[in-house]
mmCIF file of C-alpha atoms in Angstrom:
data_model
loop_
_atom_site.group_PDB
_atom_site.id
_atom_site.type_symbol
_atom_site.label_atom_id
_atom_site.label_comp_id
_atom_site.label_asym_id
_atom_site.label_seq_id
_atom_site.Cartn_x
_atom_site.Cartn_y
_atom_site.Cartn_z
ATOM 1 C CA MET A 1 0.012 0.010 -0.094
ATOM 2 C CA SER A 2 2.991 2.261 -0.381
ATOM 3 C CA ASP A 3 4.064 4.195 -3.391
ATOM 4 C CA GLN A 4 7.122 2.081 -3.482
ATOM 5 C CA SER A 5 6.812 -1.406 -4.805
ATOM 6 C CA THR A 6 8.471 -4.776 -4.625
ATOM 7 C CA PRO A 7 11.157 -5.897 -7.224
ATOM 8 C CA GLU A 8 10.151 -5.424 -10.879
ATOM 9 C CA ALA A 9 7.738 -7.934 -12.230
ATOM 10 C CA PRO A 10 9.471 -10.502 -14.437
ATOM 11 C CA ASN A 11 8.472 -11.437 -17.921
ATOM 12 C CA ALA A 12 7.292 -14.873 -18.839
ATOM 13 C CA GLU A 13 10.738 -16.255 -19.141
ATOM 14 C CA THR A 14 11.923 -15.040 -15.762
ATOM 15 C CA ALA A 15 8.677 -16.109 -14.194
ATOM 16 C CA GLU A 16 10.252 -19.573 -14.238
ATOM 17 C CA ARG A 17 12.747 -18.175 -11.523
ATOM 18 C CA GLU A 18 16.177 -19.532 -11.559
ATOM 19 C CA GLY A 19 27.206 12.368 11.993
ATOM 20 C CA ILE A 20 24.071 12.439 14.371
ATOM 21 C CA SER A 21 23.897 9.726 16.965
ATOM 22 C CA ARG A 22 21.661 6.976 15.922
ATOM 23 C CA ARG A 23 20.424 6.402 19.350
ATOM 24 C CA ARG A 24 19.584 9.982 19.699
ATOM 25 C CA LEU A 25 17.741 9.907 16.392
ATOM 26 C CA LEU A 26 15.904 6.854 17.435
ATOM 27 C CA GLY A 27 15.041 8.367 20.751
ATOM 28 C CA THR A 28 13.635 11.487 19.184
ATOM 29 C CA ALA A 29 11.733 9.537 16.502
ATOM 30 C CA GLY A 30 9.112 9.430 19.161
ATOM 31 C CA ALA A 31 5.539 9.627 18.364
ATOM 32 C CA THR A 32 5.514 8.073 14.901
ATOM 33 C CA GLY A 33 3.117 5.505 13.635
ATOM 34 C CA LEU A 34 1.285 3.723 11.127
ATOM 35 C CA VAL A 35 3.123 2.427 8.066
ATOM 36 C CA LEU A 36 1.481 0.729 5.223
ATOM 37 C CA GLY A 37 3.584 2.634 2.818
ATOM 38 C CA ALA A 38 6.638 2.083 4.766
ATOM 39 C CA ALA A 39 4.715 -1.034 5.480
ATOM 40 C CA GLY A 40 2.797 -2.022 2.613
ATOM 41 C CA GLY A 41 3.907 -2.893 -0.991
ATOM 42 C CA ALA A 42 3.065 -6.121 -2.641
ATOM 43 C CA THR A 43 3.999 -6.824 -6.274
ATOM 44 C CA GLY A 44 2.697 -10.061 -7.754
ATOM 45 C CA TYR A 45 4.136 -12.065 -10.658
ATOM 46 C CA ALA A 46 2.295 -13.930 -13.303
ATOM 47 C CA ALA A 47 3.056 -15.816 -16.383
ATOM 48 C CA ALA A 48 2.389 -14.120 -19.780
ATOM 49 C CA PRO A 49 -0.818 -15.082 -21.749
ATOM 50 C CA SER A 50 -0.479 -18.420 -23.569
ATOM 51 C CA THR A 51 -2.877 -20.292 -26.031
ATOM 52 C CA ALA A 52 -2.033 -23.567 -24.393
ATOM 53 C CA ALA A 53 -2.537 -24.667 -20.789
ATOM 54 C CA ALA A 54 0.594 -24.482 -18.654
ATOM 55 C CA PRO A 55 2.085 -27.939 -17.863
ATOM 56 C CA LEU A 56 1.229 -29.125 -14.422
ATOM 57 C CA THR A 57 4.957 -29.254 -13.547
ATOM 58 C CA SER A 58 5.535 -25.479 -14.337
ATOM 59 C CA LEU A 59 4.796 -24.098 -10.948
ATOM 60 C CA GLY A 60 6.830 -26.648 -9.050
ATOM 61 C CA SER A 61 9.940 -26.341 -11.318
ATOM 62 C CA GLY A 62 10.911 -22.911 -10.166
ATOM 63 C CA ARG A 63 14.094 -23.017 -8.116
ATOM 64 C CA ALA A 64 15.821 -20.338 -6.020
ATOM 65 C CA MET A 65 19.470 -20.666 -5.060
ATOM 66 C CA PHE A 66 20.520 -21.175 -1.386
ATOM 67 C CA HIS A 67 24.218 -20.219 -1.715
ATOM 68 C CA GLY A 68 25.098 -16.828 -3.026
ATOM 69 C CA LYS A 69 26.197 -13.337 -2.180
ATOM 70 C CA HIS A 70 22.911 -12.484 -0.513
ATOM 71 C CA GLN A 71 20.415 -14.752 1.281
ATOM 72 C CA PRO A 72 17.443 -15.924 -0.782
ATOM 73 C CA GLY A 73 13.989 -14.373 -0.219
ATOM 74 C CA ILE A 74 15.105 -10.705 -0.481
ATOM 75 C CA THR A 75 15.109 -10.008 -4.143
ATOM 76 C CA ASP A 76 13.429 -13.161 -5.390
ATOM 77 C CA PRO A 77 9.947 -12.778 -6.980
ATOM 78 C CA MET A 78 7.262 -13.033 -4.293
ATOM 79 C CA GLN A 79 5.731 -16.365 -3.786
ATOM 80 C CA ALA A 80 2.104 -17.388 -3.241
ATOM 81 C CA SER A 81 2.396 -18.874 0.303
ATOM 82 C CA GLY A 82 4.653 -17.825 3.189
ATOM 83 C CA HIS A 83 5.322 -18.409 6.798
ATOM 84 C CA LEU A 84 7.208 -16.132 9.332
ATOM 85 C CA VAL A 85 8.442 -17.731 12.579
ATOM 86 C CA ALA A 86 10.619 -16.406 15.448
ATOM 87 C CA PHE A 87 12.448 -18.566 17.914
ATOM 88 C CA ASP A 88 14.030 -17.919 21.296
ATOM 89 C CA LEU A 89 17.032 -19.950 22.336
ATOM 90 C CA ALA A 90 16.298 -22.362 25.119
ATOM 91 C CA ALA A 91 17.460 -21.732 28.694
ATOM 92 C CA GLY A 92 21.200 -22.646 28.883
ATOM 93 C CA ALA A 93 21.674 -22.541 25.038
ATOM 94 C CA GLY A 94 24.323 -20.200 23.912
ATOM 95 C CA ARG A 95 26.779 -19.573 21.087
ATOM 96 C CA LYS A 96 27.736 -23.267 20.576
ATOM 97 C CA GLU A 97 24.189 -24.438 20.399
ATOM 98 C CA ALA A 98 23.204 -21.592 18.111
ATOM 99 C CA ALA A 99 26.068 -22.423 15.750
ATOM 100 C CA ALA A 100 24.961 -26.021 15.568
ATOM 101 C CA LEU A 101 21.297 -25.003 14.974
ATOM 102 C CA LEU A 102 22.189 -22.640 12.181
ATOM 103 C CA ARG A 103 24.326 -25.374 10.588
ATOM 104 C CA ARG A 104 21.249 -27.695 10.641
ATOM 105 C CA TRP A 105 18.907 -25.106 9.428
ATOM 106 C CA SER A 106 21.132 -24.055 6.519
ATOM 107 C CA ASP A 107 21.629 -27.725 5.395
ATOM 108 C CA THR A 108 17.841 -28.394 5.535
ATOM 109 C CA ALA A 109 17.115 -25.121 3.568
ATOM 110 C CA ARG A 110 19.676 -26.075 0.950
ATOM 111 C CA ARG A 111 18.061 -29.474 0.501
ATOM 112 C CA LEU A 112 14.517 -28.305 0.366
ATOM 113 C CA MET A 113 15.200 -25.335 -1.951
ATOM 114 C CA SER A 114 16.753 -28.029 -4.314
ATOM 115 C CA GLY A 115 13.662 -30.048 -4.246
ATOM 116 C CA GLU A 116 15.337 -32.849 -2.083
ATOM 117 C CA PRO A 117 13.946 -34.328 1.020
ATOM 118 C CA ALA A 118 14.846 -32.562 4.293
ATOM 119 C CA GLY A 119 16.858 -35.534 5.553
ATOM 120 C CA THR A 120 16.459 -39.035 7.078
ATOM 121 C CA ARG A 121 13.395 -37.783 9.078
ATOM 122 C CA ASP A 122 11.598 -36.160 6.248
ATOM 123 C CA THR A 123 7.774 -36.056 6.780
ATOM 124 C CA ASP A 124 7.019 -36.619 3.028
ATOM 125 C CA VAL A 125 4.529 -33.698 3.014
ATOM 126 C CA ALA A 126 5.974 -32.355 -0.184
ATOM 127 C CA ARG A 127 7.161 -35.659 -1.604
ATOM 128 C CA ASP A 128 5.383 -35.165 -4.981
ATOM 129 C CA SER A 129 6.356 -31.609 -5.427
ATOM 130 C CA GLY A 130 9.160 -29.613 -7.007
ATOM 131 C CA PRO A 131 11.076 -26.921 -5.324
ATOM 132 C CA SER A 132 8.142 -24.460 -6.118
ATOM 133 C CA SER A 133 10.455 -21.417 -5.780
ATOM 134 C CA LEU A 134 11.054 -22.217 -2.044
ATOM 135 C CA THR A 135 13.154 -19.723 -0.130
ATOM 136 C CA VAL A 136 14.266 -19.851 3.555
ATOM 137 C CA THR A 137 15.862 -16.799 5.098
ATOM 138 C CA PHE A 138 17.472 -16.526 8.546
ATOM 139 C CA GLY A 139 17.974 -13.486 10.724
ATOM 140 C CA PHE A 140 19.076 -12.464 14.182
ATOM 141 C CA GLY A 141 17.192 -10.303 16.706
ATOM 142 C CA TYR A 142 18.626 -7.821 19.207
ATOM 143 C CA SER A 143 18.332 -10.342 22.090
ATOM 144 C CA PHE A 144 20.357 -13.048 20.120
ATOM 145 C CA PHE A 145 23.611 -11.313 20.858
ATOM 146 C CA GLY A 146 23.246 -11.184 24.579
ATOM 147 C CA ARG A 147 22.150 -14.785 24.700
ATOM 148 C CA THR A 148 25.251 -15.910 22.866
ATOM 149 C CA GLY A 149 27.780 -13.583 24.373
ATOM 150 C CA LEU A 150 28.291 -11.664 21.157
ATOM 151 C CA GLU A 151 27.150 -8.164 22.337
ATOM 152 C CA GLY A 152 30.424 -6.806 20.912
ATOM 153 C CA GLN A 153 29.318 -7.864 17.424
ATOM 154 C CA ARG A 154 25.838 -6.474 17.677
ATOM 155 C CA PRO A 155 25.295 -3.795 14.854
ATOM 156 C CA VAL A 156 24.120 -0.330 16.057
ATOM 157 C CA ALA A 157 21.618 -0.535 13.197
ATOM 158 C CA LEU A 158 19.806 -3.396 15.229
ATOM 159 C CA ASP A 159 19.014 -0.983 18.059
ATOM 160 C CA PRO A 160 15.287 -1.332 18.951
ATOM 161 C CA LEU A 161 12.900 0.671 16.764
ATOM 162 C CA PRO A 162 11.310 3.814 18.346
ATOM 163 C CA ASP A 163 7.797 3.633 19.732
ATOM 164 C CA PHE A 164 5.251 4.875 17.290
ATOM 165 C CA SER A 165 2.197 6.656 18.547
ATOM 166 C CA SER A 166 -0.247 4.391 16.779
ATOM 167 C CA ASP A 167 1.250 1.099 17.703
ATOM 168 C CA HIS A 168 -0.801 -1.582 19.450
ATOM 169 C CA LEU A 169 1.910 -4.109 19.795
ATOM 170 C CA ASP A 170 1.537 -7.591 21.267
ATOM 171 C CA LYS A 171 4.976 -8.318 22.799
ATOM 172 C CA ASN A 172 4.370 -12.050 22.670
ATOM 173 C CA ARG A 173 4.197 -11.788 18.824
ATOM 174 C CA SER A 174 7.184 -9.376 18.462
ATOM 175 C CA ASN A 175 10.847 -9.629 18.234
ATOM 176 C CA GLY A 176 12.741 -12.902 19.019
ATOM 177 C CA ASP A 177 16.225 -14.247 19.073
ATOM 178 C CA LEU A 178 16.002 -15.860 15.663
ATOM 179 C CA TRP A 179 13.707 -15.178 12.746
ATOM 180 C CA VAL A 180 12.996 -17.376 9.724
ATOM 181 C CA GLN A 181 11.105 -16.264 6.493
ATOM 182 C CA ILE A 182 9.688 -19.005 4.362
ATOM 183 C CA GLY A 183 8.094 -18.578 0.940
ATOM 184 C CA ALA A 184 7.000 -20.904 -1.842
ATOM 185 C CA ASP A 185 4.605 -21.037 -4.735
ATOM 186 C CA ASP A 186 2.934 -24.173 -3.208
ATOM 187 C CA SER A 187 1.402 -24.174 0.233
ATOM 188 C CA LEU A 188 2.415 -27.716 0.970
ATOM 189 C CA VAL A 189 6.047 -27.013 0.014
ATOM 190 C CA ALA A 190 5.922 -23.934 2.277
ATOM 191 C CA PHE A 191 4.439 -25.927 5.261
ATOM 192 C CA HIS A 192 6.937 -28.802 4.670
ATOM 193 C CA ALA A 193 9.761 -26.339 5.143
ATOM 194 C CA LEU A 194 8.166 -24.681 8.258
ATOM 195 C CA ARG A 195 7.803 -28.082 9.810
ATOM 196 C CA ALA A 196 11.344 -29.136 9.028
ATOM 197 C CA ILE A 197 12.810 -25.904 10.527
ATOM 198 C CA GLN A 198 10.777 -26.369 13.693
ATOM 199 C CA ARG A 199 11.879 -29.964 14.033
ATOM 200 C CA ASP A 200 15.473 -29.087 13.456
ATOM 201 C CA ALA A 201 15.229 -26.602 16.343
ATOM 202 C CA GLY A 202 15.094 -29.567 18.667
ATOM 203 C CA ALA A 203 16.053 -28.603 22.222
ATOM 204 C CA ALA A 204 18.072 -25.681 21.179
ATOM 205 C CA ALA A 205 15.229 -23.160 20.517
ATOM 206 C CA ARG A 206 11.472 -22.887 20.994
ATOM 207 C CA VAL A 207 8.970 -21.068 18.811
ATOM 208 C CA ARG A 208 8.175 -17.581 20.151
ATOM 209 C CA TRP A 209 5.514 -16.762 17.421
ATOM 210 C CA GLN A 210 4.551 -17.854 13.932
ATOM 211 C CA MET A 211 2.404 -16.173 11.238
ATOM 212 C CA ASN A 212 1.069 -17.379 7.922
ATOM 213 C CA GLY A 213 0.623 -15.406 4.728
ATOM 214 C CA PHE A 214 -0.356 -15.630 1.031
ATOM 215 C CA ASN A 215 -0.137 -13.694 -2.200
ATOM 216 C CA ARG A 216 -1.538 -14.077 -5.656
ATOM 217 C CA SER A 217 -0.278 -17.319 -7.365
ATOM 218 C CA PRO A 218 1.919 -17.069 -10.435
ATOM 219 C CA GLY A 219 -0.265 -17.449 -13.493
ATOM 220 C CA ALA A 220 -3.396 -16.161 -11.815
ATOM 221 C CA THR A 221 -3.519 -13.143 -14.294
ATOM 222 C CA ALA A 222 -3.444 -12.921 -17.962
ATOM 223 C CA ARG A 223 -0.297 -10.832 -17.773
ATOM 224 C CA PRO A 224 2.461 -9.857 -15.353
ATOM 225 C CA MET A 225 0.978 -7.163 -13.165
ATOM 226 C CA THR A 226 1.115 -5.525 -9.707
ATOM 227 C CA ALA A 227 -0.920 -7.505 -7.109
ATOM 228 C CA ARG A 228 -3.736 -6.223 -4.971
ATOM 229 C CA ASN A 229 -3.980 -6.190 -1.252
ATOM 230 C CA LEU A 230 -6.883 -7.101 0.911
ATOM 231 C CA MET A 231 -8.264 -3.531 0.498
ATOM 232 C CA GLY A 232 -8.487 -4.152 -3.205
ATOM 233 C CA GLN A 233 -5.827 -1.623 -4.009
ATOM 234 C CA VAL A 234 -2.993 -2.152 -6.526
ATOM 235 C CA ASP A 235 -0.189 -2.362 -4.103
ATOM 236 C CA GLY A 236 3.394 -1.889 -5.026
ATOM 237 C CA THR A 237 4.392 0.374 -7.971
ATOM 238 C CA ARG A 238 7.583 2.274 -6.970
ATOM 239 C CA ASN A 239 9.737 -0.246 -5.138
ATOM 240 C CA PRO A 240 13.544 0.121 -5.766
ATOM 241 C CA LYS A 241 14.505 -2.316 -8.508
ATOM 242 C CA PRO A 242 17.792 -4.330 -8.644
ATOM 243 C CA SER A 243 18.387 -2.750 -12.076
ATOM 244 C CA GLU A 244 18.846 0.652 -10.484
ATOM 245 C CA ALA A 245 22.367 1.913 -9.937
ATOM 246 C CA ASP A 246 22.024 2.564 -6.267
ATOM 247 C CA PHE A 247 19.874 -0.477 -5.372
ATOM 248 C CA ASP A 248 22.709 -2.386 -3.571
ATOM 249 C CA ARG A 249 23.873 0.634 -1.597
ATOM 250 C CA ARG A 250 20.303 1.268 -0.314
ATOM 251 C CA ILE A 251 19.279 -2.371 0.341
ATOM 252 C CA PHE A 252 22.483 -4.260 1.294
ATOM 253 C CA VAL A 253 25.159 -3.674 3.905
ATOM 254 C CA PRO A 254 28.370 -2.893 1.941
ATOM 255 C CA GLU A 255 31.667 -4.799 2.281
ATOM 256 C CA GLN A 256 34.213 -2.589 3.951
ATOM 257 C CA PRO A 257 37.773 -3.938 3.346
ATOM 258 C CA GLY A 258 40.153 -3.276 6.241
ATOM 259 C CA ARG A 259 37.327 -3.178 8.769
ATOM 260 C CA ASN A 260 36.702 -6.278 10.883
ATOM 261 C CA ASP A 261 33.923 -5.097 13.054
ATOM 262 C CA ARG A 262 30.512 -6.246 11.887
ATOM 263 C CA ALA A 263 32.242 -7.812 8.852
ATOM 264 C CA TRP A 264 29.762 -10.729 9.194
ATOM 265 C CA MET A 265 26.985 -8.408 7.925
ATOM 266 C CA ALA A 266 28.647 -7.667 4.712
ATOM 267 C CA ASN A 267 26.117 -8.211 1.892
ATOM 268 C CA GLY A 268 23.377 -8.659 4.332
ATOM 269 C CA SER A 269 20.272 -6.643 5.030
ATOM 270 C CA TYR A 270 17.958 -5.502 7.843
ATOM 271 C CA ALA A 271 14.428 -6.834 7.888
ATOM 272 C CA VAL A 272 11.652 -4.807 9.626
ATOM 273 C CA VAL A 273 8.716 -7.140 10.220
ATOM 274 C CA ARG A 274 5.286 -5.677 11.147
ATOM 275 C CA ARG A 275 1.870 -7.290 11.392
ATOM 276 C CA ILE A 276 -0.568 -4.666 10.158
ATOM 277 C CA ARG A 277 -4.252 -5.304 10.674
ATOM 278 C CA MET A 278 -6.517 -3.711 8.118
ATOM 279 C CA LEU A 279 -9.766 -2.482 9.552
ATOM 280 C CA LEU A 280 -11.787 -3.726 6.559
ATOM 281 C CA ASP A 281 -15.158 -3.121 7.890
ATOM 282 C CA ASP A 282 -14.388 0.699 8.186
ATOM 283 C CA TRP A 283 -12.517 0.774 4.853
ATOM 284 C CA GLU A 284 -15.339 -0.910 2.925
ATOM 285 C CA LYS A 285 -17.751 1.851 4.087
ATOM 286 C CA LEU A 286 -15.909 4.376 2.079
ATOM 287 C CA SER A 287 -16.978 5.300 -1.434
ATOM 288 C CA LEU A 288 -14.678 4.487 -4.262
ATOM 289 C CA LYS A 289 -13.673 8.148 -4.479
ATOM 290 C CA GLY A 290 -13.119 8.141 -0.697
ATOM 291 C CA GLN A 291 -10.660 5.171 -0.933
ATOM 292 C CA GLU A 292 -8.858 6.586 -3.887
ATOM 293 C CA ASP A 293 -8.362 9.913 -2.057
ATOM 294 C CA VAL A 294 -6.926 8.055 0.869
ATOM 295 C CA ILE A 295 -4.447 6.275 -1.290
ATOM 296 C CA GLY A 296 -3.854 8.863 -3.950
ATOM 297 C CA ARG A 297 -4.148 6.388 -6.788
ATOM 298 C CA ARG A 298 -7.073 4.829 -8.894
ATOM 299 C CA LYS A 299 -8.296 1.732 -7.554
ATOM 300 C CA SER A 300 -8.926 0.224 -11.057
ATOM 301 C CA ASP A 301 -5.307 0.283 -12.272
ATOM 302 C CA GLY A 302 -3.165 1.879 -9.732
ATOM 303 C CA ALA A 303 -2.571 5.056 -11.753
ATOM 304 C CA PRO A 304 -2.011 8.336 -9.801
ATOM 305 C CA LEU A 305 -5.062 10.562 -9.411
ATOM 306 C CA SER A 306 -3.087 13.186 -11.308
ATOM 307 C CA GLY A 307 -3.450 11.099 -14.502
ATOM 308 C CA GLY A 308 -1.676 8.676 -16.725
ATOM 309 C CA GLY A 309 -0.973 4.880 -16.115
ATOM 310 C CA GLU A 310 0.236 2.948 -13.102
ATOM 311 C CA THR A 311 3.948 3.987 -13.604
ATOM 312 C CA THR A 312 3.308 7.622 -14.585
ATOM 313 C CA GLU A 313 5.143 10.032 -12.409
ATOM 314 C CA MET A 314 2.757 11.515 -9.880
ATOM 315 C CA ASP A 315 2.106 15.302 -10.250
ATOM 316 C CA LEU A 316 1.962 16.571 -6.693
ATOM 317 C CA GLU A 317 1.054 20.099 -7.659
ATOM 318 C CA LYS A 318 -1.844 19.397 -10.006
ATOM 319 C CA THR A 319 -5.165 20.903 -8.891
ATOM 320 C CA ASP A 320 -8.770 20.570 -9.955
ATOM 321 C CA GLU A 321 -11.119 23.363 -11.164
ATOM 322 C CA ALA A 322 -11.790 24.425 -7.634
ATOM 323 C CA GLY A 323 -8.104 24.786 -6.903
ATOM 324 C CA ASN A 324 -7.811 21.657 -4.707
ATOM 325 C CA LEU A 325 -4.948 19.279 -5.037
ATOM 326 C CA VAL A 326 -5.880 16.319 -7.162
ATOM 327 C CA VAL A 327 -3.660 14.074 -4.994
ATOM 328 C CA PRO A 328 -4.737 15.041 -1.398
ATOM 329 C CA ILE A 329 -1.996 16.443 0.826
ATOM 330 C CA ASN A 330 -2.432 13.452 3.296
ATOM 331 C CA ALA A 331 -2.763 10.788 0.508
ATOM 332 C CA HIS A 332 -0.717 7.670 1.409
ATOM 333 C CA ALA A 333 1.044 7.479 -2.013
ATOM 334 C CA ARG A 334 2.234 11.171 -1.617
ATOM 335 C CA ILE A 335 3.596 10.701 1.857
ATOM 336 C CA THR A 336 5.531 7.508 1.129
ATOM 337 C CA ARG A 337 7.321 8.759 -1.916
ATOM 338 C CA PRO A 338 11.170 8.602 -1.539
ATOM 339 C CA ASP A 339 11.387 12.257 -2.656
ATOM 340 C CA GLN A 340 9.130 13.232 0.175
ATOM 341 C CA ASN A 341 11.377 11.307 2.740
ATOM 342 C CA GLY A 342 14.906 12.427 1.962
ATOM 343 C CA GLY A 343 15.321 9.486 -0.449
ATOM 344 C CA ALA A 344 14.422 6.921 2.106
ATOM 345 C CA ALA A 345 13.895 3.564 0.351
ATOM 346 C CA MET A 346 13.370 -0.073 1.166
ATOM 347 C CA VAL A 347 12.359 -3.275 -0.718
ATOM 348 C CA ARG A 348 8.986 -4.348 0.615
ATOM 349 C CA ARG A 349 8.093 -7.981 0.154
ATOM 350 C CA PRO A 350 4.992 -8.715 2.271
ATOM 351 C CA PHE A 351 2.248 -11.316 2.565
ATOM 352 C CA SER A 352 -1.421 -10.794 3.100
ATOM 353 C CA TYR A 353 -2.956 -12.814 6.001
ATOM 354 C CA HIS A 354 -6.393 -13.710 7.376
ATOM 355 C CA ASP A 355 -6.732 -15.302 10.794
ATOM 356 C CA GLY A 356 -10.538 -15.690 10.906
ATOM 357 C CA PHE A 357 -12.842 -13.291 12.783
ATOM 358 C CA ASP A 358 -13.043 -11.868 16.309
ATOM 359 C CA ALA A 359 -15.897 -12.298 18.717
ATOM 360 C CA ASP A 360 -17.653 -9.379 17.134
ATOM 361 C CA GLY A 361 -17.338 -10.849 13.584
ATOM 362 C CA VAL A 362 -14.673 -8.373 12.563
ATOM 363 C CA PRO A 363 -12.053 -9.936 10.250
ATOM 364 C CA ASP A 364 -8.505 -10.380 11.634
ATOM 365 C CA ALA A 365 -6.813 -9.686 8.320
ATOM 366 C CA GLY A 366 -4.205 -7.490 6.849
ATOM 367 C CA LEU A 367 -0.498 -7.448 5.892
ATOM 368 C CA LEU A 368 2.481 -9.239 7.074
ATOM 369 C CA PHE A 369 4.785 -6.457 6.205
ATOM 370 C CA ILE A 370 8.424 -7.232 5.509
ATOM 371 C CA CYS A 371 10.893 -4.575 4.297
ATOM 372 C CA TRP A 372 14.562 -4.798 3.496
ATOM 373 C CA GLN A 373 17.144 -1.937 3.734
ATOM 374 C CA ALA A 374 20.824 -1.456 4.519
ATOM 375 C CA ASP A 375 19.903 0.794 7.442
ATOM 376 C CA PRO A 376 16.506 0.943 9.180
ATOM 377 C CA LEU A 377 17.287 4.435 10.430
ATOM 378 C CA ARG A 378 17.537 5.610 6.752
ATOM 379 C CA GLY A 379 14.846 3.280 5.447
ATOM 380 C CA PHE A 380 11.874 2.361 7.491
ATOM 381 C CA VAL A 381 12.022 4.862 10.297
ATOM 382 C CA PRO A 382 11.904 8.186 8.439
ATOM 383 C CA VAL A 383 8.944 6.923 6.244
ATOM 384 C CA GLN A 384 7.168 5.694 9.398
ATOM 385 C CA ARG A 385 7.609 8.945 11.170
ATOM 386 C CA LYS A 386 6.310 10.928 8.176
ATOM 387 C CA LEU A 387 3.190 8.621 8.004
ATOM 388 C CA ASP A 388 2.452 9.085 11.616
ATOM 389 C CA ARG A 389 2.128 12.786 11.108
ATOM 390 C CA GLY A 390 -0.841 12.721 8.921
ATOM 391 C CA ASP A 391 -1.381 9.687 6.692
ATOM 392 C CA ALA A 392 -4.957 9.418 5.593
ATOM 393 C CA LEU A 393 -4.607 5.643 5.698
ATOM 394 C CA SER A 394 -3.638 5.512 9.390
ATOM 395 C CA GLN A 395 -7.240 5.377 10.588
ATOM 396 C CA PHE A 396 -7.931 2.182 8.631
ATOM 397 C CA ILE A 397 -4.877 0.098 9.744
ATOM 398 C CA ARG A 398 -3.386 -0.930 13.116
ATOM 399 C CA HIS A 399 0.193 -2.249 13.819
ATOM 400 C CA GLU A 400 -0.157 -5.233 16.153
ATOM 401 C CA ALA A 401 3.281 -6.777 16.166
ATOM 402 C CA SER A 402 6.810 -5.738 15.218
ATOM 403 C CA GLY A 403 10.287 -6.981 14.910
ATOM 404 C CA LEU A 404 13.773 -5.991 13.500
ATOM 405 C CA PHE A 405 16.168 -8.532 12.499
ATOM 406 C CA ALA A 406 19.843 -8.560 11.124
ATOM 407 C CA VAL A 407 19.954 -10.848 8.185
ATOM 408 C CA PRO A 408 23.562 -11.695 7.261
ATOM 409 C CA GLY A 409 24.798 -12.172 3.702
ATOM 410 C CA GLY A 410 24.396 -15.448 1.886
ATOM 411 C CA ALA A 411 26.302 -18.486 2.763
ATOM 412 C CA ALA A 412 29.124 -19.635 0.415
ATOM 413 C CA GLU A 413 29.436 -23.242 -0.645
ATOM 414 C CA GLY A 414 30.361 -25.278 2.428
ATOM 415 C CA GLU A 415 29.242 -22.607 4.882
ATOM 416 C CA TYR A 416 26.089 -22.116 6.912
ATOM 417 C CA VAL A 417 24.283 -18.838 7.437
ATOM 418 C CA GLY A 418 25.745 -16.819 10.237
ATOM 419 C CA GLN A 419 29.039 -18.827 10.321
ATOM 420 C CA ARG A 420 31.152 -15.634 10.024
ATOM 421 C CA LEU A 421 29.478 -14.270 13.187
ATOM 422 C CA LEU A 422 29.252 -17.431 15.269
ATOM 423 C CA GLU A 423 32.727 -18.739 14.451
ATOM 424 C CA ALA A 424 34.643 -15.410 14.436
#
């Protein structure tokens, strides 16, 4: 729901998929709040039109690589099914146990992403499936470093996020020592990976919280196009794209030759995770024009209210015959633009969720927001602060859980994720 989008939608071929104190700034970020724009893009990917039915094996044949410069699940096309799960290390478990756990997890992820069984105790849930573009991504929370005696290696960028004025956070569903993101184009493949990761944790760690999400399935539309969220809005039009010259600088932690401190985070990224509930009953009472004014884009095709198509540059100064701004001053898409936030940018790669209805029949549904950036203080935080000052969307959403995780760079052949930290 932001005016930044997830990575550029692939064509039919690629659809197959092969100075100021930081703590001071965070402290003064203060009363800031609802992000669906810092918290909300979702770009879907679909196969191009075809005169023949796609073969049954096409969906399962997509494969992402486990080993590489960056971990999978950051720039890979979004998948149809996802799970987010956080773990806390068990009492008495420390650095040694954490290293053994990450070694197990990495081996399991590598096997499953290749379409192989998880190991000798595989449950056979995905026995008949291909890799289905499965990705498994691992991150470390603030508390992980104290539990493992690695406080000296904890990055300043992992300092806790400031409190935002509209937060309604459930601490039991926030943060955690370890975080795992799972995504796949088949729900059974995604669940299979979730179960394997949970079983691998053994006595070393216990589940703190777990959330399930979904997106549009590849091939669900006649042509590649941006997905819609549960508010029915085209969601994700201006995300930074890997083809942009400054993409790596804004999204990934750079390598810094000659510096040994925090070298384990080189080529990694920081993930902000927010569970954002959409107040759908209130949203659906708005007229079509009311909804479009809140977002600043046409609901039909995602084009800016100032005219053109979805990717047309928004004219922030255009007025109607009465002299009113065509894109309202508090429209979500206006507020979240990078040029309105000092260039702040992030790759947003969320999942929608629906967890039934509460006692009053109100849907518990919304967005499992995940955004990636080289530095949360220059990515998520400034946009969130700006939104909290007057985003029209804020009255229709509620942030109910939050987490910030350091996601190290990818594991080389023969390595496990986090090895450069845990065996330094």
